[in-house]
PDB file of C-alpha atoms in Angstrom:
ATOM      1  CA  ASP A   1      -0.015  -0.396  -0.211  1.00  0.00           C
ATOM      2  CA  HIS A   2       2.852   2.075   0.705  1.00  0.00           C
ATOM      3  CA  PRO A   3       5.611   1.491  -1.387  1.00  0.00           C
ATOM      4  CA  ASN A   4       7.867   4.592  -1.030  1.00  0.00           C
ATOM      5  CA  PHE A   5       7.470   4.595   2.060  1.00  0.00           C
ATOM      6  CA  LYS A   6      11.217   5.445   2.876  1.00  0.00           C
ATOM      7  CA  ARG A   7      11.878   2.837   6.051  1.00  0.00           C
ATOM      8  CA  MET A   8      10.783  -0.113   3.915  1.00  0.00           C
ATOM      9  CA  ASP A   9      13.481  -2.111   4.319  1.00  0.00           C
ATOM     10  CA  GLU A  10      12.865  -1.923   8.188  1.00  0.00           C
ATOM     11  CA  ILE A  11       9.695  -2.679   7.578  1.00  0.00           C
ATOM     12  CA  LEU A  12      10.933  -6.014   5.772  1.00  0.00           C
ATOM     13  CA  PHE A  13      13.131  -7.517   8.314  1.00  0.00           C
ATOM     14  CA  ALA A  14      10.379  -6.858  10.565  1.00  0.00           C
ATOM     15  CA  LEU A  15       7.764  -8.378   8.944  1.00  0.00           C
ATOM     16  CA  ALA A  16      10.334 -11.351   8.563  1.00  0.00           C
ATOM     17  CA  PHE A  17      11.795 -11.769  12.015  1.00  0.00           C
ATOM     18  CA  SER A  18       8.170 -11.442  13.199  1.00  0.00           C
ATOM     19  CA  LEU A  19       7.242 -14.766  10.450  1.00  0.00           C
ATOM     20  CA  ASP A  20      10.292 -16.669  12.247  1.00  0.00           C
ATOM     21  CA  GLU A  21       9.942 -16.095  15.155  1.00  0.00           C
ATOM     22  CA  MET A  22       5.987 -17.538  14.855  1.00  0.00           C
ATOM     23  CA  LYS A  23       8.054 -20.432  13.180  1.00  0.00           C
ATOM     24  CA  LYS A  24       6.622 -19.494   9.909  1.00  0.00           C
ATOM     25  CA  ASN A  25       9.616 -19.704   8.010  1.00  0.00           C
ATOM     26  CA  ASP A  26       9.585 -20.491   5.131  1.00  0.00           C
ATOM     27  CA  GLN A  27       6.956 -17.306   4.957  1.00  0.00           C
ATOM     28  CA  ALA A  28      10.055 -14.863   6.164  1.00  0.00           C
ATOM     29  CA  ARG A  29      12.017 -16.524   3.439  1.00  0.00           C
ATOM     30  CA  ASP A  30       9.759 -15.305   0.807  1.00  0.00           C
ATOM     31  CA  VAL A  31       9.933 -11.232   3.142  1.00  0.00           C
ATOM     32  CA  TYR A  32      13.471 -11.912   3.376  1.00  0.00           C
ATOM     33  CA  TYR A  33      14.442 -12.409  -0.090  1.00  0.00           C
ATOM     34  CA  ARG A  34      12.459  -8.923  -1.445  1.00  0.00           C
ATOM     35  CA  LEU A  35      14.775  -7.081   1.002  1.00  0.00           C
ATOM     36  CA  ILE A  36      17.285  -8.624  -0.795  1.00  0.00           C
ATOM     37  CA  LYS A  37      15.830  -8.017  -3.398  1.00  0.00           C
ATOM     38  CA  ASN A  38      14.106  -4.716  -3.519  1.00  0.00           C
ATOM     39  CA  PHE A  39      17.435  -2.710  -1.325  1.00  0.00           C
ATOM     40  CA  PRO A  40      20.951  -4.729  -1.978  1.00  0.00           C
ATOM     41  CA  GLU A  41      21.971  -1.573   0.625  1.00  0.00           C
ATOM     42  CA  SER A  42      20.437  -2.359   3.081  1.00  0.00           C
ATOM     43  CA  LYS A  43      21.967  -2.675   7.004  1.00  0.00           C
ATOM     44  CA  PHE A  44      19.360  -5.594   7.231  1.00  0.00           C
ATOM     45  CA  VAL A  45      20.927  -7.675   4.449  1.00  0.00           C
ATOM     46  CA  PRO A  46      23.554  -9.623   6.603  1.00  0.00           C
ATOM     47  CA  ASN A  47      20.148 -10.229   8.686  1.00  0.00           C
ATOM     48  CA  ALA A  48      18.156 -11.401   5.545  1.00  0.00           C
ATOM     49  CA  TYR A  49      21.019 -13.986   3.745  1.00  0.00           C
ATOM     50  CA  LEU A  50      21.940 -15.184   7.777  1.00  0.00           C
ATOM     51  CA  SER A  51      18.002 -16.417   7.323  1.00  0.00           C
ATOM     52  CA  PHE A  52      18.914 -18.790   4.768  1.00  0.00           C
ATOM     53  CA  ALA A  53      22.129 -20.213   6.371  1.00  0.00           C
ATOM     54  CA  GLU A  54      20.860 -21.366   9.699  1.00  0.00           C
ATOM     55  CA  HIS A  55      17.627 -22.651   7.256  1.00  0.00           C
ATOM     56  CA  TYR A  56      19.672 -24.522   4.575  1.00  0.00           C
ATOM     57  CA  PHE A  57      22.548 -25.604   8.367  1.00  0.00           C
ATOM     58  CA  ALA A  58      19.631 -26.649  10.361  1.00  0.00           C
ATOM     59  CA  THR A  59      18.371 -28.657   7.738  1.00  0.00           C
ATOM     60  CA  GLY A  60      22.429 -29.984   6.864  1.00  0.00           C
ATOM     61  CA  ASP A  61      23.044 -28.238   4.102  1.00  0.00           C
ATOM     62  CA  MET A  62      26.078 -27.677   4.818  1.00  0.00           C
ATOM     63  CA  ALA A  63      27.475 -27.096   1.178  1.00  0.00           C
ATOM     64  CA  ALA A  64      24.482 -24.670   0.786  1.00  0.00           C
ATOM     65  CA  ALA A  65      24.410 -23.160   4.494  1.00  0.00           C
ATOM     66  CA  ASN A  66      28.262 -21.937   4.204  1.00  0.00           C
ATOM     67  CA  LYS A  67      27.407 -20.477   0.817  1.00  0.00           C
ATOM     68  CA  PHE A  68      25.225 -17.919   2.749  1.00  0.00           C
ATOM     69  CA  TYR A  69      27.325 -17.624   5.852  1.00  0.00           C
ATOM     70  CA  ALA A  70      29.925 -16.315   3.285  1.00  0.00           C
ATOM     71  CA  LYS A  71      27.164 -14.073   1.663  1.00  0.00           C
ATOM     72  CA  VAL A  72      27.003 -12.499   5.195  1.00  0.00           C
ATOM     73  CA  THR A  73      31.026 -11.776   5.918  1.00  0.00           C
ATOM     74  CA  GLU A  74      31.014  -9.849   2.203  1.00  0.00           C
ATOM     75  CA  PHE A  75      29.616  -7.154   4.271  1.00  0.00           C
ATOM     76  CA  PRO A  76      31.681  -4.986   6.700  1.00  0.00           C
ATOM     77  CA  PRO A  77      31.514  -5.667  10.109  1.00  0.00           C
ATOM     78  CA  GLU A  78      30.906  -1.769  10.830  1.00  0.00           C
ATOM     79  CA  ARG A  79      27.089  -1.938   9.339  1.00  0.00           C
ATOM     80  CA  ASN A  80      27.142  -5.875  10.266  1.00  0.00           C
ATOM     81  CA  ALA A  81      25.957  -6.843  13.736  1.00  0.00           C
ATOM     82  CA  VAL A  82      25.892 -10.364  12.460  1.00  0.00           C
ATOM     83  CA  TYR A  83      29.718 -10.865  10.753  1.00  0.00           C
ATOM     84  CA  GLY A  84      31.184 -12.568  14.011  1.00  0.00           C
ATOM     85  CA  PHE A  85      28.362 -15.518  13.865  1.00  0.00           C
ATOM     86  CA  ALA A  86      28.508 -15.525   9.953  1.00  0.00           C
ATOM     87  CA  LEU A  87      32.606 -16.705  10.987  1.00  0.00           C
ATOM     88  CA  TYR A  88      31.497 -19.301  13.525  1.00  0.00           C
ATOM     89  CA  LYS A  89      29.260 -21.404  11.832  1.00  0.00           C
ATOM     90  CA  GLN A  90      31.202 -21.412   8.950  1.00  0.00           C
ATOM     91  CA  ALA A  91      33.881 -22.625  11.188  1.00  0.00           C
ATOM     92  CA  TRP A  92      30.703 -25.536  12.050  1.00  0.00           C
ATOM     93  CA  CYS A  93      30.141 -25.617   7.982  1.00  0.00           C
ATOM     94  CA  THR A  94      33.247 -26.587   7.307  1.00  0.00           C
ATOM     95  CA  TYR A  95      34.503 -28.924   9.662  1.00  0.00           C
ATOM     96  CA  ASN A  96      31.032 -30.778   8.855  1.00  0.00           C
ATOM     97  CA  ILE A  97      31.913 -31.026   5.869  1.00  0.00           C
ATOM     98  CA  GLU A  98      36.054 -32.683   6.853  1.00  0.00           C
ATOM     99  CA  ASP A  99      37.531 -29.842   6.124  1.00  0.00           C
ATOM    100  CA  TYR A 100      39.226 -29.502   8.622  1.00  0.00           C
ATOM    101  CA  LYS A 101      41.843 -27.656   8.145  1.00  0.00           C
ATOM    102  CA  GLY A 102      39.682 -24.837   7.019  1.00  0.00           C
ATOM    103  CA  SER A 103      37.344 -25.352  10.495  1.00  0.00           C
ATOM    104  CA  LEU A 104      40.674 -24.443  12.291  1.00  0.00           C
ATOM    105  CA  SER A 105      41.170 -21.211   9.921  1.00  0.00           C
ATOM    106  CA  LYS A 106      37.599 -20.098  10.154  1.00  0.00           C
ATOM    107  CA  PHE A 107      37.683 -20.888  15.068  1.00  0.00           C
ATOM    108  CA  VAL A 108      41.137 -18.775  14.841  1.00  0.00           C
ATOM    109  CA  GLU A 109      38.926 -16.114  11.940  1.00  0.00           C
ATOM    110  CA  VAL A 110      36.232 -15.635  15.206  1.00  0.00           C
ATOM    111  CA  ILE A 111      39.261 -14.555  17.560  1.00  0.00           C
ATOM    112  CA  GLU A 112      41.591 -12.169  15.423  1.00  0.00           C
ATOM    113  CA  PHE A 113      37.597 -11.083  14.768  1.00  0.00           C
ATOM    114  CA  GLY A 114      37.055 -10.376  18.287  1.00  0.00           C
ATOM    115  CA  LYS A 115      40.281  -9.476  19.315  1.00  0.00           C
ATOM    116  CA  SER A 116      39.992  -6.283  16.180  1.00  0.00           C
ATOM    117  CA  HIS A 117      36.226  -5.597  16.736  1.00  0.00           C
ATOM    118  CA  PRO A 118      36.672  -5.920  20.589  1.00  0.00           C
ATOM    119  CA  GLU A 119      32.642  -4.033  20.228  1.00  0.00           C
ATOM    120  CA  ALA A 120      31.396  -6.716  18.024  1.00  0.00           C
ATOM    121  CA  ARG A 121      27.938  -8.532  19.498  1.00  0.00           C
ATOM    122  CA  ASP A 122      28.248 -11.776  21.439  1.00  0.00           C
ATOM    123  CA  VAL A 123      31.868 -11.611  20.195  1.00  0.00           C
ATOM    124  CA  ALA A 124      33.192 -12.560  23.873  1.00  0.00           C
ATOM    125  CA  ASN A 125      31.376 -15.881  23.493  1.00  0.00           C
ATOM    126  CA  LEU A 126      31.724 -15.931  20.355  1.00  0.00           C
ATOM    127  CA  MET A 127      36.073 -16.105  20.624  1.00  0.00           C
ATOM    128  CA  LYS A 128      35.215 -18.467  24.248  1.00  0.00           C
ATOM    129  CA  GLN A 129      33.419 -20.740  22.560  1.00  0.00           C
ATOM    130  CA  SER A 130      35.820 -21.563  19.585  1.00  0.00           C
ATOM    131  CA  ARG A 131      38.931 -21.375  21.570  1.00  0.00           C
ATOM    132  CA  ARG A 132      37.279 -24.243  23.332  1.00  0.00           C
ATOM    133  CA  GLU A 133      36.135 -25.976  20.127  1.00  0.00           C
ATOM    134  CA  LEU A 134      38.780 -25.528  17.252  1.00  0.00           C
ATOM    135  CA  VAL A 135      40.774 -28.186  19.469  1.00  0.00           C
ATOM    136  CA  MET A 136      38.183 -30.586  17.274  1.00  0.00           C
ATOM    137  CA  PRO A 137      39.584 -29.191  14.217  1.00  0.00           C
ATOM    138  CA  TYR A 138      42.454 -28.955  15.131  1.00  0.00           C
ATOM    139  CA  ALA A 139      42.776 -33.182  16.657  1.00  0.00           C
ATOM    140  CA  ARG A 140      41.954 -33.682  12.656  1.00  0.00           C
ATOM    141  CA  ALA A 141      44.818 -31.657  10.713  1.00  0.00           C
ATOM    142  CA  GLY A 142      47.222 -30.403  13.303  1.00  0.00           C
ATOM    143  CA  THR A 143      50.203 -32.664  15.038  1.00  0.00           C
ATOM    144  CA  PRO A 144      50.654 -33.630  18.724  1.00  0.00           C
ATOM    145  CA  ALA A 145      53.880 -31.443  18.591  1.00  0.00           C
ATOM    146  CA  LYS A 146      53.400 -28.295  17.526  1.00  0.00           C
ATOM    147  CA  ALA A 147      49.888 -28.211  19.750  1.00  0.00           C
ATOM    148  CA  LEU A 148      51.093 -26.446  22.551  1.00  0.00           C
ATOM    149  CA  GLU A 149      53.160 -23.771  21.032  1.00  0.00           C
ATOM    150  CA  PHE A 150      49.196 -23.389  18.208  1.00  0.00           C
ATOM    151  CA  PHE A 151      47.515 -23.277  21.289  1.00  0.00           C
ATOM    152  CA  SER A 152      49.842 -20.771  23.037  1.00  0.00           C
ATOM    153  CA  ARG A 153      48.817 -17.770  20.156  1.00  0.00           C
ATOM    154  CA  PHE A 154      45.084 -17.979  20.551  1.00  0.00           C
ATOM    155  CA  ALA A 155      44.849 -18.590  24.442  1.00  0.00           C
ATOM    156  CA  VAL A 156      43.862 -16.010  27.199  1.00  0.00           C
ATOM    157  CA  ASP A 157      46.935 -16.961  29.533  1.00  0.00           C
ATOM    158  CA  GLU A 158      49.260 -20.085  29.758  1.00  0.00           C
ATOM    159  CA  ALA A 159      46.568 -22.602  31.555  1.00  0.00           C
ATOM    160  CA  GLN A 160      43.942 -22.269  29.029  1.00  0.00           C
ATOM    161  CA  SER A 161      46.278 -23.278  26.812  1.00  0.00           C
ATOM    162  CA  TYR A 162      47.227 -26.064  29.137  1.00  0.00           C
ATOM    163  CA  GLU A 163      43.444 -26.984  29.187  1.00  0.00           C
ATOM    164  CA  MET A 164      43.386 -26.247  24.790  1.00  0.00           C
ATOM    165  CA  LEU A 165      46.104 -29.386  25.028  1.00  0.00           C
ATOM    166  CA  GLU A 166      44.341 -31.720  27.941  1.00  0.00           C
ATOM    167  CA  SER A 167      41.180 -31.047  26.042  1.00  0.00           C
ATOM    168  CA  LEU A 168      43.139 -32.567  22.210  1.00  0.00           C
ATOM    169  CA  ALA A 169      44.105 -35.342  24.670  1.00  0.00           C
ATOM    170  CA  GLU A 170      40.726 -36.543  25.776  1.00  0.00           C
ATOM    171  CA  LEU A 171      40.142 -36.363  21.876  1.00  0.00           C
ATOM    172  CA  TYR A 172      42.274 -38.796  20.398  1.00  0.00           C
ATOM    173  CA  TYR A 173      42.155 -40.549  24.001  1.00  0.00           C
ATOM    174  CA  ASP A 174      38.077 -41.106  23.051  1.00  0.00           C
ATOM    175  CA  THR A 175      39.391 -41.997  19.653  1.00  0.00           C
ATOM    176  CA  GLY A 176      41.433 -44.469  20.350  1.00  0.00           C
ATOM    177  CA  ASP A 177      44.570 -42.477  18.686  1.00  0.00           C
ATOM    178  CA  TRP A 178      46.850 -44.288  20.984  1.00  0.00           C
ATOM    179  CA  ALA A 179      49.903 -42.712  20.206  1.00  0.00           C
ATOM    180  CA  PRO A 180      49.045 -39.214  20.363  1.00  0.00           C
ATOM    181  CA  THR A 181      47.571 -39.835  22.950  1.00  0.00           C
ATOM    182  CA  VAL A 182      50.242 -40.929  25.142  1.00  0.00           C
ATOM    183  CA  GLN A 183      52.322 -37.279  23.196  1.00  0.00           C
ATOM    184  CA  THR A 184      50.010 -35.910  23.912  1.00  0.00           C
ATOM    185  CA  TYR A 185      49.898 -36.540  27.640  1.00  0.00           C
ATOM    186  CA  HIS A 186      52.870 -36.938  27.848  1.00  0.00           C
ATOM    187  CA  LYS A 187      54.198 -33.013  27.171  1.00  0.00           C
ATOM    188  CA  LEU A 188      51.623 -31.870  29.123  1.00  0.00           C
ATOM    189  CA  MET A 189      53.202 -34.132  32.391  1.00  0.00           C
ATOM    190  CA  SER A 190      56.421 -32.612  31.243  1.00  0.00           C
ATOM    191  CA  GLU A 191      55.608 -29.337  31.154  1.00  0.00           C
ATOM    192  CA  GLN A 192      52.757 -28.731  34.618  1.00  0.00           C
ATOM    193  CA  SER A 193      55.180 -32.126  37.117  1.00  0.00           C
ATOM    194  CA  ASP A 194      53.786 -30.645  40.133  1.00  0.00           C
ATOM    195  CA  SER A 195      49.752 -31.045  38.921  1.00  0.00           C
ATOM    196  CA  ASP A 196      46.760 -32.396  40.927  1.00  0.00           C
ATOM    197  CA  LYS A 197      45.847 -34.543  37.585  1.00  0.00           C
ATOM    198  CA  LEU A 198      49.857 -36.309  37.039  1.00  0.00           C
ATOM    199  CA  CYS A 199      48.067 -39.649  37.910  1.00  0.00           C
ATOM    200  CA  TYR A 200      45.238 -39.704  35.587  1.00  0.00           C
ATOM    201  CA  TRP A 201      47.208 -38.105  33.068  1.00  0.00           C
ATOM    202  CA  GLN A 202      49.905 -41.307  33.262  1.00  0.00           C
ATOM    203  CA  SER A 203      46.950 -43.194  34.504  1.00  0.00           C
ATOM    204  CA  ARG A 204      45.386 -42.300  30.715  1.00  0.00           C
TER     205      ARG A 204
END
């Protein structure tokens, strides 16, 4: 009824968001598509692309999801409130398609983004999650010998780097990858010989 309304992009975004909240996801994506098509310069377009990405992620189509998360990150973080979240979800997309080096790189990218954009939305939590979860792709793409050095580059402090190393040891143990399991626990024992966990690590 009002095609020339100056804030039509905001109206479309509010409508699509409300439809999403009501679980009318197909209708929401139709509105998000109108927003993308008719207002490509709108600040709400990254959120519209994110809606498509989240839909495909939820349905297990990681290739399509990753494509739309990448579209989100084409918009600079200065006018894109969901930039960091899209990076984080790309890390999981690439992990799920077994691109472990790519996943590791994306988790690192989230941490580096947070360091340079501390004001970004939810960035502290995204960095915390990424520090914990990058151990998973590292177990597939890295080596025990270089693990502590790598974790130290991205951990908050020395204590956290050892926590990450222990998480790596646990992952190796849980998957029955015995040689790197032993190597990683030996590294922990040699670096923290006064730890209360020494006997536990030895038993593992």
